[in-house]
Coordinates of C-alpha atoms and ligand atoms in Angstrom, one line a residue:
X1 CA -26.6 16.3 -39.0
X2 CA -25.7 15.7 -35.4
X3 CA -27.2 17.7 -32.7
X4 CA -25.0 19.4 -30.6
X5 CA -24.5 18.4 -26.7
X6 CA -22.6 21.7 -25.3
X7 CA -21.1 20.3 -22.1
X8 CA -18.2 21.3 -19.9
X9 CA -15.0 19.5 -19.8
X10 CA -12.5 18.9 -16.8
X11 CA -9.6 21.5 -17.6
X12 CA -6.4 20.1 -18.0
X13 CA -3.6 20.8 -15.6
X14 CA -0.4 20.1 -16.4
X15 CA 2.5 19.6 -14.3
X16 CA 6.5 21.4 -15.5
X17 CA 9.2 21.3 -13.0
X18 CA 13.0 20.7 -13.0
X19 CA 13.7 17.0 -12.7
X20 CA 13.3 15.2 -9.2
X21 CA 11.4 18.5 -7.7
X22 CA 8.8 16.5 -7.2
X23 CA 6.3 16.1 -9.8
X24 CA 5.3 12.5 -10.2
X25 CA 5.2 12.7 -6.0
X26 CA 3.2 15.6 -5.8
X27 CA 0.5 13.9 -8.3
X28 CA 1.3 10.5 -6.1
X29 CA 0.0 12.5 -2.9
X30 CA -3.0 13.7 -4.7
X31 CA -4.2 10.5 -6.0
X32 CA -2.9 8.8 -2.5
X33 CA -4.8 11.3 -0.5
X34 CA -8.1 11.1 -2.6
X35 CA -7.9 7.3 -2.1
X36 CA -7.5 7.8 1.7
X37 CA -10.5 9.9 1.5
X38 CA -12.7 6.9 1.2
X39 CA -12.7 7.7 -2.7
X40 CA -11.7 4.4 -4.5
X41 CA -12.1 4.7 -7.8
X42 CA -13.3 8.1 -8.2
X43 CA -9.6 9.0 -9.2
X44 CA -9.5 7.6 -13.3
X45 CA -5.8 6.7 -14.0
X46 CA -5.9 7.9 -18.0
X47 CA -3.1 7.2 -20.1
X48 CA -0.4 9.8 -19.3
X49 CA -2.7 11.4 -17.1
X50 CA -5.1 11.4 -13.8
X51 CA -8.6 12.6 -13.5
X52 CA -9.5 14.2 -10.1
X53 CA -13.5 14.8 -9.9
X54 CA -15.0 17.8 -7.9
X55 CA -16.3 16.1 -5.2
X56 CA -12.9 14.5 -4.7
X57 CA -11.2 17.9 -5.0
X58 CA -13.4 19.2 -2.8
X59 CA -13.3 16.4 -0.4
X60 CA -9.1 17.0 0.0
X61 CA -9.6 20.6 0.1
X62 CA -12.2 20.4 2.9
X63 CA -13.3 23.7 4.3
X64 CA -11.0 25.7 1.2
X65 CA -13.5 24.3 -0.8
X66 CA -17.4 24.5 -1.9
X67 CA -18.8 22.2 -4.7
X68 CA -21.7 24.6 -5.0
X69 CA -18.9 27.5 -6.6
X70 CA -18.3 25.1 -9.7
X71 CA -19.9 23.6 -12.6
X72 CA -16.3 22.4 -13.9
X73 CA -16.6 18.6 -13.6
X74 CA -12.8 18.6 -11.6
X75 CA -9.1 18.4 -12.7
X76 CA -7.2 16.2 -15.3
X77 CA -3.7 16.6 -14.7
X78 CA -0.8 15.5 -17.1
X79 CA 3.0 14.5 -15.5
X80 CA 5.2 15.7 -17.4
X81 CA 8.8 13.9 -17.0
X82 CA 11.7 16.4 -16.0
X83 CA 14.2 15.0 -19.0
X84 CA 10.8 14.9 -21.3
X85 CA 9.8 18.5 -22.5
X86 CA 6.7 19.5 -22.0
X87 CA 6.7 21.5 -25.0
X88 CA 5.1 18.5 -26.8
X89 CA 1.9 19.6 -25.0
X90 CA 0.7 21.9 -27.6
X91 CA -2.8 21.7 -29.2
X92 CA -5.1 23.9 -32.0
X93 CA -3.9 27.8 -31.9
X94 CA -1.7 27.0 -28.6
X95 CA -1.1 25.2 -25.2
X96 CA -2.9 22.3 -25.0
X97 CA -2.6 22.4 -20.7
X98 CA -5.0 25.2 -19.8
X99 CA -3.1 25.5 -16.5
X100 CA 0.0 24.5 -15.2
X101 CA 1.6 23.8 -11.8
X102 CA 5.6 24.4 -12.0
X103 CA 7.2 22.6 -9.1
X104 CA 10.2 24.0 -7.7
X105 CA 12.2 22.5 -5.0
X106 CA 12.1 25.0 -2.6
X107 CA 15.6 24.4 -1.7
X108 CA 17.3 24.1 -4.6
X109 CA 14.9 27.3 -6.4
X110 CA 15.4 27.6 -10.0
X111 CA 17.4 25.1 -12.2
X112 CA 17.6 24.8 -16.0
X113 CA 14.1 23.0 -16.8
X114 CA 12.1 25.7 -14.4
X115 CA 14.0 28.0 -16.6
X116 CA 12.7 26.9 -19.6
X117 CA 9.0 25.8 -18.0
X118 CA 8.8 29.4 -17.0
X119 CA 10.0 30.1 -21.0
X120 CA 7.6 28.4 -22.4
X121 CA 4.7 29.5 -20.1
X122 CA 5.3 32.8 -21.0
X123 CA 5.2 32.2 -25.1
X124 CA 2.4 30.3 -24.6
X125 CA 0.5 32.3 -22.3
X126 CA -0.8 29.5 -19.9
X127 CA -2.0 30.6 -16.5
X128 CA 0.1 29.1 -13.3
X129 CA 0.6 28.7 -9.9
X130 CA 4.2 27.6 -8.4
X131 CA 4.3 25.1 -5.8
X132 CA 7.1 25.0 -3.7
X133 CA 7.5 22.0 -2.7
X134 CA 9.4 19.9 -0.2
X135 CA 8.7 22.3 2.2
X136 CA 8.7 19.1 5.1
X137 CA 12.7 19.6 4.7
X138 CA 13.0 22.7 6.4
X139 CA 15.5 22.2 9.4
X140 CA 12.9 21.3 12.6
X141 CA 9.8 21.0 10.3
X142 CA 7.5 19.7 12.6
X143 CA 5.0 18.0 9.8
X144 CA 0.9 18.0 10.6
X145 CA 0.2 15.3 7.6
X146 CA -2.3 16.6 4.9
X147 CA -2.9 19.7 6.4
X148 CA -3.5 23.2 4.9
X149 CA 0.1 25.1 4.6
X150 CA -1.4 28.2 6.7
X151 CA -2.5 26.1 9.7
X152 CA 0.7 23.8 9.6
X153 CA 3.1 27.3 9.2
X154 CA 1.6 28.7 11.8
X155 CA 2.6 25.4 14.4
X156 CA 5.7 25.7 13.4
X157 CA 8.8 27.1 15.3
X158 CA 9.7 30.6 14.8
X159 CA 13.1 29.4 13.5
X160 CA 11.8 26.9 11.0
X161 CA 9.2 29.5 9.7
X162 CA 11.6 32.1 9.3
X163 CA 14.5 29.9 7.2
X164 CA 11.2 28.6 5.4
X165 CA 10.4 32.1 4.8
X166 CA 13.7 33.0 3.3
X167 CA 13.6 30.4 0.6
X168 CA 10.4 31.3 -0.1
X169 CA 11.1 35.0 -0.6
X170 CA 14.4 33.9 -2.4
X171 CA 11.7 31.8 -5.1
X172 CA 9.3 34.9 -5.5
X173 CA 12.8 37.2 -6.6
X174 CA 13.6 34.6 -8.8
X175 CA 9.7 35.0 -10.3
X176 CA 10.2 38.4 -10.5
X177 CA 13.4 38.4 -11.9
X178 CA 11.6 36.0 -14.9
X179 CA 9.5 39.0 -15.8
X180 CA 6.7 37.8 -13.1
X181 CA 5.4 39.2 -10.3
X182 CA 4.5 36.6 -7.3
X183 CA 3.4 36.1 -3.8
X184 CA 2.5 33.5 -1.4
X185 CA -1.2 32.7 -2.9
X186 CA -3.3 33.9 -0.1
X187 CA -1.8 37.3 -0.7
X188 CA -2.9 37.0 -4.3
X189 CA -5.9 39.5 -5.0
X190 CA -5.8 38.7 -8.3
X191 CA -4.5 35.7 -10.8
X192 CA -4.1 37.0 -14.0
X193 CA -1.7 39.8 -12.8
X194 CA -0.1 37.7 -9.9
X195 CA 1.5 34.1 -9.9
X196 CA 0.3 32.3 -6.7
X197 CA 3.3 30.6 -4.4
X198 CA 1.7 27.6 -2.7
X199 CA 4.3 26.2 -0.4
X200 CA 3.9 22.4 -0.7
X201 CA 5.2 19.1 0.6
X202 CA 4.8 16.2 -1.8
X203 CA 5.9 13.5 1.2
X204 CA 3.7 15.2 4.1
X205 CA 1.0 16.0 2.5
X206 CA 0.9 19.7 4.0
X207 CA -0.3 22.5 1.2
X208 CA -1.9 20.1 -1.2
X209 CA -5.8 21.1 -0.3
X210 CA -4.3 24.6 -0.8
X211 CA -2.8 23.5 -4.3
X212 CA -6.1 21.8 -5.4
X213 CA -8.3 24.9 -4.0
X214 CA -6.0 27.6 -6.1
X215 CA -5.9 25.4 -9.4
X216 CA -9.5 24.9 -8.7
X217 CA -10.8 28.3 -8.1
X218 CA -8.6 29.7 -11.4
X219 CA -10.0 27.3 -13.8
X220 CA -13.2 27.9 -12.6
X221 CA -12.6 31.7 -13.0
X222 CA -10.7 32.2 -15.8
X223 CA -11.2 29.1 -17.6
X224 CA -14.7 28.5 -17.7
X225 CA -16.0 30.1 -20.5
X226 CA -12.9 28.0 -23.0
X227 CA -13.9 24.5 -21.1
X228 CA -17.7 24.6 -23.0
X229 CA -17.0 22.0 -25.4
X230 CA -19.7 19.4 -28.1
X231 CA -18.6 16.5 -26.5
X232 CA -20.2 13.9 -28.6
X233 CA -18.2 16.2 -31.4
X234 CA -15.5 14.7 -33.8
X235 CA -12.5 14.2 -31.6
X236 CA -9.6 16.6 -31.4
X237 CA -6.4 16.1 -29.4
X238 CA -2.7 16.1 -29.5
X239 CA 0.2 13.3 -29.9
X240 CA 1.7 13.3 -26.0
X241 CA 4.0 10.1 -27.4
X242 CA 4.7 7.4 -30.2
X243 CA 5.4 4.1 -28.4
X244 CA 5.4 0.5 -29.3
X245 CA 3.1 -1.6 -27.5
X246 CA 3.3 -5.5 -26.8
X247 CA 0.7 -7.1 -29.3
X248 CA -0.1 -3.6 -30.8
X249 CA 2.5 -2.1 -32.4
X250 CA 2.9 1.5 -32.6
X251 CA 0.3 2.9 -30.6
X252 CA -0.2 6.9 -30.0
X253 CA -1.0 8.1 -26.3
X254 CA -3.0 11.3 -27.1
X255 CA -4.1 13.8 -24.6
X256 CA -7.8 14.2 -26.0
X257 CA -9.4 18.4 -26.0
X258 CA -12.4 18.3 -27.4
X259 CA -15.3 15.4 -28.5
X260 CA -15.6 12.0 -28.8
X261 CA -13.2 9.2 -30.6
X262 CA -14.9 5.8 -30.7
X263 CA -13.2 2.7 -31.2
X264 CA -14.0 2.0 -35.3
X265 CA -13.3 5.3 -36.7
X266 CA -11.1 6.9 -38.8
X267 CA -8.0 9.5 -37.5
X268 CA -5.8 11.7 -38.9
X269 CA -2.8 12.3 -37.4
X270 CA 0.2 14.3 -38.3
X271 CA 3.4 12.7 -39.6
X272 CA 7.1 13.5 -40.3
X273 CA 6.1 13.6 -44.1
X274 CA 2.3 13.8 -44.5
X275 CA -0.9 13.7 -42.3
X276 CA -1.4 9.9 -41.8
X277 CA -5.0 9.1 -42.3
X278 CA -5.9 5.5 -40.6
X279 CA -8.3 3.2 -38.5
X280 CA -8.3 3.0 -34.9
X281 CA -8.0 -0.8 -34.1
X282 CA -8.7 -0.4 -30.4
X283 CA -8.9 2.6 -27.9
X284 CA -7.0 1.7 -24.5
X285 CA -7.0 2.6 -21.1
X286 CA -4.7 1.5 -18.0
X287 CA -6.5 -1.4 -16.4
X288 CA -7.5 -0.1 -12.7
X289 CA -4.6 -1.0 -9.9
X290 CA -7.1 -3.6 -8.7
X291 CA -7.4 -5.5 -11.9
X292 CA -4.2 -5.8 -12.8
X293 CA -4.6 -9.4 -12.2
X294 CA -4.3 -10.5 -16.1
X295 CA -1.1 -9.8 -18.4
X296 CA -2.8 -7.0 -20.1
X297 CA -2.1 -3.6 -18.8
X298 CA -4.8 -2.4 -21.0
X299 CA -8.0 -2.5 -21.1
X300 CA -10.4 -1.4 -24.1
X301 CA -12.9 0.8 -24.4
X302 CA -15.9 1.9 -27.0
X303 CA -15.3 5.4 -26.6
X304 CA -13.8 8.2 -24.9
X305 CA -14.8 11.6 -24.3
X306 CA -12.5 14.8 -23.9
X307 CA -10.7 15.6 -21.8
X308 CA -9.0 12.6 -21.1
X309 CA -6.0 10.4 -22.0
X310 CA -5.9 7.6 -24.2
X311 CA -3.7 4.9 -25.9
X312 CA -4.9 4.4 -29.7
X313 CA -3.8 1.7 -31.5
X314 CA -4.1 1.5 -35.5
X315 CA -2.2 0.7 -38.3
X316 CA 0.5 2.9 -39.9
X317 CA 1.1 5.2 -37.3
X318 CA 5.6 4.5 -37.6
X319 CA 5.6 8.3 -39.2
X320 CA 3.2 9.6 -36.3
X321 CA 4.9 12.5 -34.5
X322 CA 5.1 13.7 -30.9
X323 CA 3.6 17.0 -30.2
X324 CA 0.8 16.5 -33.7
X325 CA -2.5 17.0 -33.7
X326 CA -5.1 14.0 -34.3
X327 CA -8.4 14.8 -35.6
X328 CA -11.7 11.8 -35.9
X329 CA -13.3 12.3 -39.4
X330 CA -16.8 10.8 -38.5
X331 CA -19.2 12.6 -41.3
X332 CA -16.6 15.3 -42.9
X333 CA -14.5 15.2 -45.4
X334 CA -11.5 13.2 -45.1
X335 CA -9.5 16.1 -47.4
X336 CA -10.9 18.3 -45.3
X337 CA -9.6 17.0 -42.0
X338 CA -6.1 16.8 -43.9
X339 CA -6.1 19.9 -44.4
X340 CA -6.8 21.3 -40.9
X341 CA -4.1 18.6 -40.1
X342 CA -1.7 20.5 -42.3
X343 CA -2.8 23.7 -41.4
X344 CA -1.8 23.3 -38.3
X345 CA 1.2 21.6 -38.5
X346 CA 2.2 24.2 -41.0
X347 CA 1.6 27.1 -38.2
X348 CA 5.1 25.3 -36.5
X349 CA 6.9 24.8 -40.0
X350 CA 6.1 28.2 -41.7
X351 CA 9.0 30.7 -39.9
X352 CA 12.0 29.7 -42.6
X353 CA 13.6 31.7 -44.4
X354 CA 15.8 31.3 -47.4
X355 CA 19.1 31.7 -45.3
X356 CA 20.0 30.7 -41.7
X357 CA 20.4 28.0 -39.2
X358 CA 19.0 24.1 -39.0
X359 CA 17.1 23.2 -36.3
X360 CA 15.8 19.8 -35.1
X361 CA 13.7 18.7 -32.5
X362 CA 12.1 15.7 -30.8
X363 CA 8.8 17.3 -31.2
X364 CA 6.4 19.5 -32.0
X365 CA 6.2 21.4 -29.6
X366 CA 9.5 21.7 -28.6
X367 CA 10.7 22.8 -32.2
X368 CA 7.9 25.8 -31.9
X369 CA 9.3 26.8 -28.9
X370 CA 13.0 27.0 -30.5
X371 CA 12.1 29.1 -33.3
X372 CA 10.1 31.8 -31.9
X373 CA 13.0 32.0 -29.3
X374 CA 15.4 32.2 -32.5
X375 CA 13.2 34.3 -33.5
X376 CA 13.1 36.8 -30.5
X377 CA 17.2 36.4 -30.7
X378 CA 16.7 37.7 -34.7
X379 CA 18.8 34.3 -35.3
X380 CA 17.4 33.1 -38.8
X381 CA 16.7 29.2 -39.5
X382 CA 16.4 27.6 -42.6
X383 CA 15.4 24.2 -41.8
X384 CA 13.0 23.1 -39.1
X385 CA 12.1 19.2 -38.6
X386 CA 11.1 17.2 -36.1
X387 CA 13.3 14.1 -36.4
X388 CA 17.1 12.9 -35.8
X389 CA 20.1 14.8 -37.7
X390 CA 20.5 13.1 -40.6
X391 CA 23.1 12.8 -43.4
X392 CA 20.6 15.1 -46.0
X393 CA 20.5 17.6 -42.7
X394 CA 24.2 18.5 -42.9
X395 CA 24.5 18.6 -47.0
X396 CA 21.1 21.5 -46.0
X397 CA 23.0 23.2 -43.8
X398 CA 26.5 23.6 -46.2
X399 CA 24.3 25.5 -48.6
X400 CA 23.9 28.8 -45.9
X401 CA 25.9 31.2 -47.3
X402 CA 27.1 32.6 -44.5
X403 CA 29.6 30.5 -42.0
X404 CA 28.0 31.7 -39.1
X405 CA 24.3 29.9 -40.4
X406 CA 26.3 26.7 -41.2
X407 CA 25.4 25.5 -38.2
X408 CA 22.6 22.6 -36.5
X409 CA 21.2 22.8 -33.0
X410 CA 19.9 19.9 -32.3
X411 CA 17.1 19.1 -29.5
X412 CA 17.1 16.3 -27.6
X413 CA 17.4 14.0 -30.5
X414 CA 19.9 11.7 -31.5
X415 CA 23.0 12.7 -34.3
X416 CA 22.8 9.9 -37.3
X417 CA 26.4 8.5 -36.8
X418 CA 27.1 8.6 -40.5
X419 CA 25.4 12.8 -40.1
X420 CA 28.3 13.5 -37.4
X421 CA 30.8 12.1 -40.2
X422 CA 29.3 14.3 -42.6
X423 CA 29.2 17.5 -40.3
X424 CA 32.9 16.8 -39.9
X425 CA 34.2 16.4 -43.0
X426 CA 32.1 19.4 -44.0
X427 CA 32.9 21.4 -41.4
X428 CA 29.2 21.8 -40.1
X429 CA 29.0 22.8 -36.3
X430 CA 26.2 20.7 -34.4
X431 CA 25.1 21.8 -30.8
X432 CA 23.0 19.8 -28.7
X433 CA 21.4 20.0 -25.4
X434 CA 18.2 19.0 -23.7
X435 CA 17.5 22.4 -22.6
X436 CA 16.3 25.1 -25.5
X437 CA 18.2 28.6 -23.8
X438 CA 20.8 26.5 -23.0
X439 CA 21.2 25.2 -26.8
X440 CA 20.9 29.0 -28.0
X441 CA 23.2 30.5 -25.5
X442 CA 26.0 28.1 -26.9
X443 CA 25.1 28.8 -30.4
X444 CA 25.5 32.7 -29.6
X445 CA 28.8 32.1 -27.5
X446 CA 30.1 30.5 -30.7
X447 CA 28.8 33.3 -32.9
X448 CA 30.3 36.0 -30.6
X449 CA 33.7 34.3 -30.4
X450 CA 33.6 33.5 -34.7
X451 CA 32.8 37.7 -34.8
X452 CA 35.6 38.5 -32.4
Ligands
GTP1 P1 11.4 13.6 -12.8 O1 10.1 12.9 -13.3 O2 12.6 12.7 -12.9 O3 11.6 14.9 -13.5 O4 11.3 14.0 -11.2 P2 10.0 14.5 -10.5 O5 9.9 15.9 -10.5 O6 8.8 13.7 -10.9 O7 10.4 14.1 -9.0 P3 9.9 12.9 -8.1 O8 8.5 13.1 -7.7 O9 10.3 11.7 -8.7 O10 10.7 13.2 -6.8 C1 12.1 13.1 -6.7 C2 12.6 12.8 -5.3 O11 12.2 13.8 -4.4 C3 12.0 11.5 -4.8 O12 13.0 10.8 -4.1 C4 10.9 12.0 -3.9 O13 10.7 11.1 -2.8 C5 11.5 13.3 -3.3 N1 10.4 14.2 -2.9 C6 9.5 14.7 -3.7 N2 8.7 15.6 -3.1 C7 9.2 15.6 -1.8 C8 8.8 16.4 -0.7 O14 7.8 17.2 -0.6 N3 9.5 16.2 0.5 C9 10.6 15.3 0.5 N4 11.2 15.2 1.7 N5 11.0 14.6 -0.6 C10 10.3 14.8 -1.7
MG2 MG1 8.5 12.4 -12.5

């Protein structure tokens, strides 16, 4: 038997936001501005995600911040596309982000996916911080590049500082209006009671050694004590996609939590029908921007260690679902690891009941989130699946008894064409949307107007 190697692992960050507040440009700027900080290659681009070491943190953050508070080894932070939702990241008993950063174009405030991020956060219980970003836009912004937000506020005009103020203010109602109360950060005693504003500029630069010193100082704080892993444990981690990859098939990109997966050993992953026990042919990694010389945007790798992202290629993995967990076997049981796999995948499936609604779902994740808000709403579901609507979905959903429950709300997933037939002829009303309140909303507008 193996001895154990407690360690600490990098806390994973992950990044919600309505789509084009800024996201994918905020992480840009953070990897740009560590590179600029004479850093090459300290930044590791992981698959679906980017690792930002302490000393690089603390580098960007400057005087905001000391390596000597920390014994976290730094930030891995996951980008999470605005028509994507995030609800796949879910992992053992949970969130799989430990922390999250919702972006929210400060101009625009909040739009449907910041909505449902905030949702989501709040079922799941992650601890966040909002960046308001874009801040540069401000009508006569005069931009100081990469500098804290306090220092660069306080040079700017009284006129841009106060319409940057109202905004601001207008975001922290908005907050509070969510159920949360919020200030600008540095008026923040404490975190767990109080969301942190951190006004932010993706483009400038301006707030992001402030964004990096909160996220920092709250992981290290809060987090600490849940980040003390056995690193050189089986590997635990969660399904982020199921894509096919040139010359290996269908490959899973996995956002890895806890331990070690080395490149011979055997996974077990969840699937539409039944935990899918296989090989891993090869564990993958983006090749570094330098490199990418060759054809391969890959390159592979022995092992990895959590937290990180990885591509794993193996056999049989068609079935593989977003938003499952993936366990390594190394000297358990393989039933045993089935069943954890099916225990957990069971903790999503369980809430049906005999009569009700069908709901499907592109992951995971995302289906957990709709029923517990059904659940909330005291709307009862009868079928829940990850998958596309199918023919069998709409013969399920004729057999509710009541007309109201014959009825499929369908998330971000595509309708069988032969399944919107069916509903048709059998008189089966399917909803659809990409965003979950959204999707119930209509389904309860339809039920109020049937009950008029
Ligand atoms: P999705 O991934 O599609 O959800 O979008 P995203 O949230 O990743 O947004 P993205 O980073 O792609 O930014 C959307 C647009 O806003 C781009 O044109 C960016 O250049 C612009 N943008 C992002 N941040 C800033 C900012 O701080 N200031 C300004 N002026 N423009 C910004
Ligand atoms: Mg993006």
């Amino acid at each position: 038997h193996e001895t154990e190697t407690r360690s600490l692992r990098t806390p994973i960050v992950a990044v919600l936001g309505h789509v084009d507040h800024g996201k994918t440009s905020l992480l840009d700027k953070i990897r740009g501005s560590t590179v600029i900080e004479g850093e090459a290659g300290a930044i590791t681009q992981h698959i679906g995600a980017t690792a930002v070491p302490l000393d690089v943190v603390s580098k960007v953050a400057g005087k905001l911040v000391n390596p000597d508070d920390f014994d976290l080894p730094g930030l891995l932070f996951i980008d999470t596309p605005g028509h994507h939702s995030f609800t796949t990241l879910r992992s053992r008993g949970g969130a799989l982000a430990d922390i999250a950063i919702l972006v929210v174009d400060v101009n625009d405030g909040f739009q449907p996916q910041t909505v449902e991020a905030i949702n989501i956060l709040k079922q799941s219980q992650t601890p966040f911080i909002v960046a308001a970003n874009k801040i540069d836009t401000t009508p006569g912004w005069n931009p100081e590049m990469d500098a804290p937000v306090q220092q660069t506020y306080e040079a700017q005009s009284d006129r841009a500082r106060s319409t940057l103020d109202s905004s601001l203010y207008e975001l922290i109602g908005e907050l509070s209006d969510a159920g949360f109360s919020a200030d600008l950060y540095w008026r923040v005693q404490n975190f767990q009671n109080n969301i942190g504003v951190v006004p932010v500029s993706a483009e400038t630069g301006e707030g992001v050694p402030d964004v990096l010193t909160v996220l920092m100082g709250l992981a290290q704080r809060y987090m600490r004590e849940d980040m003390e892993i056995d690193v050189a444990g089986p590997g635990a981690g969660t399904v982020l996609e199921v894509k096919e990859e040139k010359g290996f098939g269908t490959t899973l990109d996995v956002v890895l939590y806890d331990g070690t997966v080395r490149a011979d050993e055997t996974i077990v992953v969840g699937g539409m029908n039944e935990p899918i026990v296989t090989d891993v042919r090869a564990l993958l990694k983006p090749r570094p921007l330098a490199e990418i010389r060759t054809e391969d945007r890959f390159e592979k790798v022995d092992s990895i260690a959590a937290a990180a992202g990885v591509k794993i290629a193996a056999p049989n993995l068609d079935e593989a679902m977003a938003g499952a967990p993936v366990r390594v076997v190394r000297d358990r049981e393989i039933e045993d690891v089935i069943e954890e796999v099916q225990a957990e995948l069971a903790e999503v499936e369980v809430s049906t009941q005999e009569e009700g609604i069908v709901v499907k779902a592109d992951t995971l994740g995302s289906l957990e989130a709709i029923v517990s808000t059904l659940e909330e709403e005291e709307i009862p579901v009868m079928r829940a699946e990850v998958g596309d609507v199918a023919p069998r979905d709409i013969r399920f959903a004729t057999t509710a008894e009541e007309p109201k429950h014959r009825t499929i709300l369908a998330f971000n997933v595509d309708v069988l064409a032969d399944a919107a037939d069916e509903a048709e002829q059998r008189d089966i009303r399917l909803f659809d949307s990409d965003v979950i309140y959204q999707l119930i909303e209509e389904y309860e507008e339809y039920v109020d107007e049937m009950e008029r």
